[in-house]
Tab-separated table of C-alpha atoms in Angstrom:
chain	number	residue	atom	x	y	z
M	27	MET	CA	4.502	37.203	-36.646
M	28	ASP	CA	3.035	40.374	-35.007
M	29	LYS	CA	3.982	40.898	-31.397
M	30	ARG	CA	1.295	39.936	-28.927
M	31	THR	CA	-0.130	42.898	-26.885
M	32	ILE	CA	-0.287	42.179	-23.208
M	33	ALA	CA	-2.084	44.086	-20.400
M	34	ILE	CA	-0.509	43.840	-17.009
M	35	VAL	CA	-3.607	44.382	-14.895
M	36	CYS	CA	-2.802	45.789	-11.472
M	37	GLY	CA	-4.194	47.991	-8.698
M	38	GLY	CA	-7.520	46.706	-7.454
M	39	ASP	CA	-9.872	47.700	-4.618
M	40	SER	CA	-8.158	46.122	-1.575
M	41	SER	CA	-5.736	47.661	0.971
M	42	GLU	CA	-2.940	46.390	-1.234
M	43	HIS	CA	-3.652	48.577	-4.258
M	44	ASP	CA	-0.221	50.205	-4.105
M	45	VAL	CA	1.614	46.952	-3.519
M	46	SER	CA	-0.106	45.510	-6.650
M	47	LEU	CA	1.101	48.521	-8.630
M	48	LYS	CA	4.668	47.588	-7.596
M	49	SER	CA	4.086	43.992	-8.758
M	50	GLY	CA	2.764	45.393	-12.049
M	51	GLN	CA	5.949	47.536	-12.403
M	52	GLY	CA	8.059	44.441	-11.578
M	53	LEU	CA	6.307	42.419	-14.271
M	54	TYR	CA	6.687	45.306	-16.756
M	55	SER	CA	10.449	45.166	-16.131
M	56	PHE	CA	10.551	41.364	-16.412
M	57	PHE	CA	8.607	40.794	-19.695
M	58	ASP	CA	10.522	40.386	-22.992
M	59	LYS	CA	9.803	43.685	-24.883
M	60	GLU	CA	11.350	42.214	-28.062
M	61	LYS	CA	8.538	39.575	-28.033
M	62	TYR	CA	5.591	41.527	-26.557
M	63	ASN	CA	3.978	44.978	-26.499
M	64	ILE	CA	3.332	45.593	-22.789
M	65	TYR	CA	1.001	48.079	-21.160
M	66	LEU	CA	0.227	48.644	-17.470
M	67	VAL	CA	-3.489	48.812	-16.774
M	68	ASP	CA	-4.496	50.349	-13.424
M	69	VAL	CA	-7.889	49.228	-12.125
M	70	LYS	CA	-9.644	50.839	-9.159
M	71	GLY	CA	-13.403	50.783	-8.823
M	72	THR	CA	-14.783	51.836	-12.259
M	73	ASP	CA	-11.603	53.826	-13.110
M	74	TRP	CA	-9.677	51.604	-15.524
M	75	HIS	CA	-6.840	53.238	-17.444
M	76	VAL	CA	-3.516	52.531	-19.107
M	77	ASN	CA	-0.466	54.174	-17.521
M	78	PHE	CA	2.098	55.235	-20.134
M	79	ASP	CA	5.797	55.597	-19.378
M	80	ASN	CA	5.636	59.369	-19.866
M	81	GLY	CA	2.927	59.737	-17.164
M	82	ASP	CA	-0.016	60.038	-19.578
M	83	ILE	CA	-3.076	57.819	-19.211
M	84	ALA	CA	-5.730	56.406	-21.564
M	85	ASP	CA	-9.092	55.187	-20.393
M	86	ILE	CA	-10.012	51.521	-21.027
M	87	ASP	CA	-13.190	50.828	-22.983
M	88	LYS	CA	-14.850	48.190	-20.758
M	89	ASN	CA	-16.925	46.894	-23.734
M	90	ASP	CA	-13.832	45.131	-25.174
M	91	PHE	CA	-10.913	46.164	-22.880
M	92	SER	CA	-9.378	48.372	-25.646
M	93	PHE	CA	-7.947	51.896	-25.470
M	94	LYS	CA	-6.946	54.673	-27.839
M	95	LYS	CA	-3.343	55.551	-28.606
M	96	ASP	CA	-2.344	58.190	-31.198
M	97	GLY	CA	-5.816	58.110	-32.581
M	98	LYS	CA	-5.853	54.273	-33.072
M	99	THR	CA	-7.652	51.609	-31.084
M	100	VAL	CA	-5.363	49.133	-29.335
M	101	TYR	CA	-6.686	45.667	-28.554
M	102	PHE	CA	-5.182	43.298	-26.099
M	103	ASP	CA	-4.322	39.629	-26.819
M	104	TYR	CA	-3.778	38.601	-23.239
M	105	ALA	CA	-4.239	39.930	-19.619
M	106	TYR	CA	-1.587	39.187	-16.981
M	107	ILE	CA	-3.493	39.734	-13.738
M	108	THR	CA	-1.426	40.874	-10.760
M	109	ILE	CA	-4.107	42.392	-8.567
M	110	HIS	CA	-3.737	41.395	-4.894
M	111	GLY	CA	-7.335	41.104	-3.523
M	112	GLN	CA	-10.524	42.286	-5.132
M	113	PRO	CA	-11.429	42.163	-8.058
M	114	GLY	CA	-8.441	40.220	-9.491
M	115	GLU	CA	-8.040	37.445	-6.951
M	116	ASN	CA	-11.662	36.553	-6.228
M	117	GLY	CA	-12.907	35.606	-9.718
M	118	VAL	CA	-14.647	38.867	-10.612
M	119	MET	CA	-12.059	40.063	-13.165
M	120	GLN	CA	-11.749	36.562	-14.513
M	121	GLY	CA	-15.536	36.502	-15.156
M	122	TYR	CA	-15.268	39.731	-17.111
M	123	PHE	CA	-12.417	38.439	-19.272
M	124	ASP	CA	-14.338	35.164	-19.893
M	125	LEU	CA	-17.293	37.225	-21.156
M	126	ILE	CA	-15.139	39.155	-23.656
M	127	HIS	CA	-13.063	36.047	-24.549
M	128	LEU	CA	-9.689	37.410	-23.474
M	129	PRO	CA	-7.122	34.850	-22.198
M	130	TYR	CA	-5.575	35.633	-18.834
M	131	SER	CA	-2.857	34.412	-16.570
M	132	THR	CA	-4.695	33.078	-13.559
M	133	SER	CA	-7.043	30.254	-12.782
M	134	GLY	CA	-10.760	30.437	-13.672
M	135	VAL	CA	-13.672	32.019	-11.809
M	136	LEU	CA	-14.482	29.115	-9.453
M	137	VAL	CA	-10.854	28.416	-8.456
M	138	GLU	CA	-10.182	32.109	-7.862
M	139	ALA	CA	-13.305	32.570	-5.746
M	140	MET	CA	-12.465	29.439	-3.735
M	141	THR	CA	-8.789	30.229	-3.104
M	142	PHE	CA	-9.763	33.772	-2.105
M	143	ASP	CA	-11.939	32.423	0.698
M	144	LYS	CA	-9.443	30.750	3.073
M	145	TYR	CA	-12.092	28.902	5.054
M	146	VAL	CA	-13.786	27.426	1.967
M	147	LEU	CA	-10.445	26.428	0.463
M	148	ASN	CA	-9.195	24.734	3.616
M	149	ASN	CA	-12.338	22.696	3.986
M	150	TYR	CA	-12.326	21.818	0.292
M	151	LEU	CA	-8.657	20.543	0.281
M	152	ARG	CA	-9.158	18.727	3.558
M	153	GLY	CA	-11.515	16.472	1.590
M	154	PHE	CA	-8.486	15.523	-0.641
M	155	GLY	CA	-6.369	14.587	2.395
M	156	VAL	CA	-4.386	17.883	2.684
M	157	ASN	CA	-3.459	18.751	6.231
M	158	VAL	CA	-4.850	22.125	7.316
M	159	ALA	CA	-5.357	23.748	10.734
M	160	ASP	CA	-8.756	23.457	12.415
M	161	SER	CA	-10.752	26.699	11.975
M	162	ILE	CA	-14.064	28.360	12.750
M	163	LEU	CA	-15.947	30.804	10.489
M	164	LEU	CA	-17.699	33.834	11.912
M	165	ARG	CA	-19.952	36.098	9.909
M	166	ARG	CA	-20.467	39.776	10.789
M	167	GLY	CA	-23.084	40.156	13.541
M	168	GLU	CA	-23.007	36.484	14.579
M	169	GLU	CA	-22.633	35.734	18.313
M	170	TYR	CA	-19.677	33.729	19.533
M	171	ASP	CA	-18.497	32.054	22.665
M	172	GLU	CA	-14.866	32.942	23.565
M	173	LYS	CA	-14.449	29.956	25.907
M	174	ALA	CA	-15.770	27.505	23.315
M	175	ILE	CA	-13.388	28.878	20.727
M	176	GLU	CA	-10.541	28.616	23.147
M	177	GLU	CA	-11.439	24.990	24.043
M	178	ARG	CA	-11.703	23.947	20.419
M	179	LEU	CA	-8.726	25.717	18.838
M	180	GLY	CA	-6.408	26.336	21.853
M	181	MET	CA	-4.299	29.403	22.321
M	182	PRO	CA	-2.577	31.124	20.619
M	183	CYS	CA	-4.766	31.164	17.513
M	184	PHE	CA	-5.025	33.452	14.414
M	185	VAL	CA	-7.893	35.742	13.516
M	186	LYS	CA	-7.890	36.689	9.846
M	187	PRO	CA	-10.312	38.008	7.188
M	188	ALA	CA	-11.726	34.866	5.493
M	189	ALA	CA	-12.123	36.411	2.051
M	190	ASP	CA	-9.337	38.891	1.446
M	191	GLY	CA	-6.137	38.752	-0.507
M	192	SER	CA	-4.223	41.133	1.701
M	193	SER	CA	-1.987	40.983	4.763
M	194	PHE	CA	-4.194	43.435	6.635
M	195	GLY	CA	-6.541	42.562	9.483
M	196	VAL	CA	-4.622	39.475	10.697
M	197	SER	CA	-3.939	39.066	14.430
M	198	LYS	CA	-2.244	36.454	16.610
M	199	VAL	CA	-4.473	36.056	19.644
M	200	LYS	CA	-2.782	34.716	22.848
M	201	ASN	CA	-5.790	34.579	25.150
M	202	ALA	CA	-9.570	34.805	24.975
M	203	ASP	CA	-9.634	38.426	26.085
M	204	GLN	CA	-7.803	39.443	22.851
M	205	LEU	CA	-10.463	37.797	20.594
M	206	ALA	CA	-12.922	40.695	20.509
M	207	PRO	CA	-10.454	43.392	19.484
M	208	ALA	CA	-8.850	41.058	16.927
M	209	LEU	CA	-12.282	40.290	15.444
M	210	ARG	CA	-13.047	43.994	15.140
M	211	VAL	CA	-9.811	44.582	13.166
M	212	ALA	CA	-10.500	41.544	10.901
M	213	PHE	CA	-14.127	42.610	10.207
M	214	MET	CA	-12.875	45.952	8.913
M	215	GLU	CA	-11.444	44.002	5.953
M	216	SER	CA	-14.042	41.293	5.349
M	217	ASN	CA	-17.652	40.311	6.181
M	218	GLU	CA	-16.399	36.842	7.183
M	219	VAL	CA	-13.634	36.071	9.592
M	220	MET	CA	-11.768	32.838	10.109
M	221	ILE	CA	-10.371	31.885	13.511
M	222	GLU	CA	-7.662	29.313	12.937
M	223	GLY	CA	-5.670	27.041	15.247
M	224	PHE	CA	-1.983	27.817	15.626
M	225	LEU	CA	0.544	25.571	13.930
M	226	ASP	CA	3.988	25.646	15.419
M	227	GLY	CA	6.757	25.051	12.907
M	228	THR	CA	8.745	26.333	9.968
M	229	GLU	CA	6.948	28.572	7.498
M	230	ILE	CA	7.755	27.995	3.836
M	231	SER	CA	6.329	29.148	0.507
M	232	GLN	CA	6.622	27.359	-2.843
M	233	GLY	CA	5.751	28.582	-6.397
M	234	ILE	CA	4.689	26.403	-9.282
M	235	TYR	CA	3.327	26.643	-12.784
M	236	LYS	CA	2.366	24.072	-15.421
M	237	THR	CA	1.987	24.209	-19.161
M	238	LYS	CA	0.671	21.692	-21.659
M	239	ASP	CA	4.046	19.921	-21.763
M	240	LYS	CA	5.888	20.594	-18.441
M	241	THR	CA	5.617	21.077	-14.693
M	242	VAL	CA	7.965	23.639	-12.990
M	243	VAL	CA	8.068	23.526	-9.169
M	244	PHE	CA	10.363	26.217	-7.871
M	245	PRO	CA	12.660	25.865	-4.831
M	246	ALA	CA	10.749	26.609	-1.648
M	247	THR	CA	11.494	29.777	0.394
M	248	GLU	CA	11.795	29.590	4.161
M	249	VAL	CA	10.334	32.551	6.052
M	250	VAL	CA	12.171	33.621	9.213
M	251	THR	CA	10.846	36.631	11.122
M	252	GLU	CA	11.225	37.984	14.593
M	253	ASN	CA	7.654	39.335	14.381
M	254	GLU	CA	4.808	37.272	15.824
M	255	PHE	CA	4.040	36.034	12.295
M	256	PHE	CA	4.614	36.894	8.593
M	257	ASP	CA	2.628	40.160	8.828
M	258	TYR	CA	2.552	43.225	6.587
M	259	ASP	CA	5.800	44.679	8.044
M	260	ALA	CA	7.548	41.387	7.603
M	261	LYS	CA	6.242	41.020	4.078
M	262	TYR	CA	6.823	44.565	2.772
M	263	ASN	CA	9.040	46.430	5.253
M	264	GLY	CA	11.941	44.006	5.371
M	265	GLN	CA	11.351	42.629	8.846
M	266	VAL	CA	12.006	39.083	7.637
M	267	LYS	CA	14.758	36.796	6.516
M	268	GLU	CA	13.889	34.861	3.335
M	269	ILE	CA	16.021	31.754	2.617
M	270	THR	CA	15.832	30.206	-0.851
M	271	PRO	CA	15.997	27.172	-1.090
M	272	ALA	CA	14.425	26.475	2.353
M	273	ARG	CA	16.441	24.494	4.899
M	274	LEU	CA	14.420	21.296	4.684
M	275	ASN	CA	15.615	17.785	4.794
M	276	PRO	CA	15.648	16.426	1.193
M	277	ALA	CA	12.828	13.899	1.800
M	278	THR	CA	10.539	16.641	3.189
M	279	ALA	CA	11.446	19.050	0.374
M	280	GLU	CA	10.485	16.306	-2.125
M	281	LYS	CA	7.165	15.676	-0.405
M	282	VAL	CA	6.352	19.412	-0.312
M	283	ALA	CA	7.067	19.657	-4.009
M	284	GLU	CA	4.866	16.670	-4.693
M	285	MET	CA	2.011	18.157	-2.622
M	286	THR	CA	2.362	21.531	-4.389
M	287	SER	CA	1.958	19.716	-7.712
M	288	GLN	CA	-0.969	17.623	-6.517
M	289	ILE	CA	-2.800	20.754	-5.161
M	290	TYR	CA	-2.255	22.528	-8.490
M	291	ASP	CA	-3.914	19.567	-10.273
M	292	ILE	CA	-6.733	19.286	-7.704
M	293	LEU	CA	-7.616	22.880	-8.368
M	294	HIS	CA	-6.959	22.642	-12.087
M	295	ALA	CA	-4.974	25.892	-11.603
M	296	ASN	CA	-3.421	28.080	-14.318
M	297	GLY	CA	-0.276	30.342	-14.311
M	298	ILE	CA	1.921	30.756	-11.335
M	299	ILE	CA	0.451	30.033	-7.895
M	300	ARG	CA	2.285	30.074	-4.617
M	301	ILE	CA	1.398	27.762	-1.733
M	302	ASP	CA	2.350	28.588	1.864
M	303	TYR	CA	2.898	25.774	4.378
M	304	ILE	CA	3.899	25.214	8.002
M	305	ILE	CA	6.237	22.221	8.497
M	306	SER	CA	5.438	21.071	12.041
M	307	LYS	CA	6.472	17.891	13.929
M	308	ASP	CA	4.206	14.934	14.718
M	309	LYS	CA	4.206	13.064	18.019
M	310	ASP	CA	7.115	10.936	16.774
M	311	GLY	CA	9.159	13.950	15.728
M	312	ASN	CA	8.658	13.508	12.015
M	313	ASP	CA	7.992	16.392	9.637
M	314	LYS	CA	4.296	17.097	9.043
M	315	ILE	CA	3.285	19.264	6.054
M	316	ASN	CA	0.348	21.598	6.732
M	317	MET	CA	-1.049	23.849	3.985
M	318	LEU	CA	-1.610	27.450	5.148
M	319	GLU	CA	-2.966	29.279	2.158
M	320	ILE	CA	-2.733	29.670	-1.638
M	321	ASN	CA	-1.859	32.873	-3.480
M	322	THR	CA	-3.018	32.825	-7.082
M	323	THR	CA	-1.628	36.360	-7.906
M	324	PRO	CA	1.673	36.225	-5.966
M	325	GLY	CA	3.802	39.396	-5.552
M	326	MET	CA	6.101	40.112	-8.557
M	327	THR	CA	8.418	42.850	-7.360
M	328	PRO	CA	12.080	41.980	-7.833
M	329	THR	CA	12.335	40.992	-4.127
M	330	SER	CA	9.142	38.958	-3.997
M	331	PHE	CA	9.220	35.174	-3.372
M	332	ILE	CA	8.495	34.089	-7.021
M	333	PRO	CA	11.284	36.122	-8.653
M	334	GLN	CA	13.655	34.883	-5.881
M	335	GLN	CA	12.627	31.306	-6.548
M	336	VAL	CA	12.939	31.674	-10.302
M	337	ARG	CA	16.533	32.885	-9.816
M	338	ALA	CA	17.273	30.047	-7.351
M	339	ALA	CA	15.994	27.540	-9.939
M	340	GLY	CA	18.500	28.987	-12.482
M	341	LEU	CA	15.663	30.191	-14.762
M	342	ASP	CA	15.118	33.413	-16.580
M	343	ILE	CA	11.882	35.070	-15.560
M	344	LYS	CA	11.406	36.311	-19.168
M	345	ASP	CA	11.175	32.698	-20.270
M	346	VAL	CA	8.889	31.775	-17.420
M	347	LEU	CA	6.420	34.586	-18.331
M	348	ALA	CA	6.572	33.671	-21.987
M	349	ASP	CA	5.773	29.993	-21.016
M	350	ILE	CA	2.650	31.137	-19.154
M	351	VAL	CA	1.416	33.407	-21.961
M	352	GLU	CA	2.089	31.097	-24.841
M	353	ASN	CA	0.461	28.134	-23.072
M	354	GLN	CA	-2.959	29.562	-23.920
M	355	PHE	CA	-2.356	30.083	-27.668
């Protein structure tokens, strides 16, 4: 059988363009080259091109997502999307691939659009009994009452871009006076901003994927940082301790895994997703599982959560990626 030709689609238009390129390079190193022809496709605005190992590039023909190599047209069989933010994490890229009938690694248009908007996602999943923090949505130009926000959500609280896949623009606000500057920063990244109640507890993150015949829930990673929260520096500049598997009591670990699987099914997700949680305590001192957010194109550098969790599960990432690709053929 001929090798399948796979595009690793990276870059994008968000502040995390360069981080996405690193995820693309990580995936390029992980994929089984004996089984697949792999090309890196860098997308930014309307500039879509293939990056070759020797530094050359070839423009992508957007009519059919093909490119020319040595005078011949190369067509892709599959797109592995690893764009963090727009247009790969909000349903736009997925809509394009649907139109040209090219299978891809993520969930579909609706799920991507919904998981990209944290406020919409939280309110949707709350209807299925998932615990999430209380939150308020503000649109650019809307008036707000600082005191009313403080009374409803308490302090500290978080201000974050509602529809953005990045770690930029997030602030932990400790009093009402800090709301205005935090909102200014968040509105630089998104036209909608979510103000979210603070959940005190242990932050964990868990990856999962499903195929037609199996469910694979990876061991959760515990996130320990001296920073105020798991911000950009913690995520990408090493200011964090990541413990896989997370130090949870076994009953809680099992419940988190069950919830991760349930949420995957509720969303009818596809490929690898990663769900972030805060494990807080209820009034009786029992663990309470709160969903924080869902990442449908999780980082794939060698030190990212998912590759860590794959290793901790005793799996080979080549096999995991092959599972995800072959599930759609």
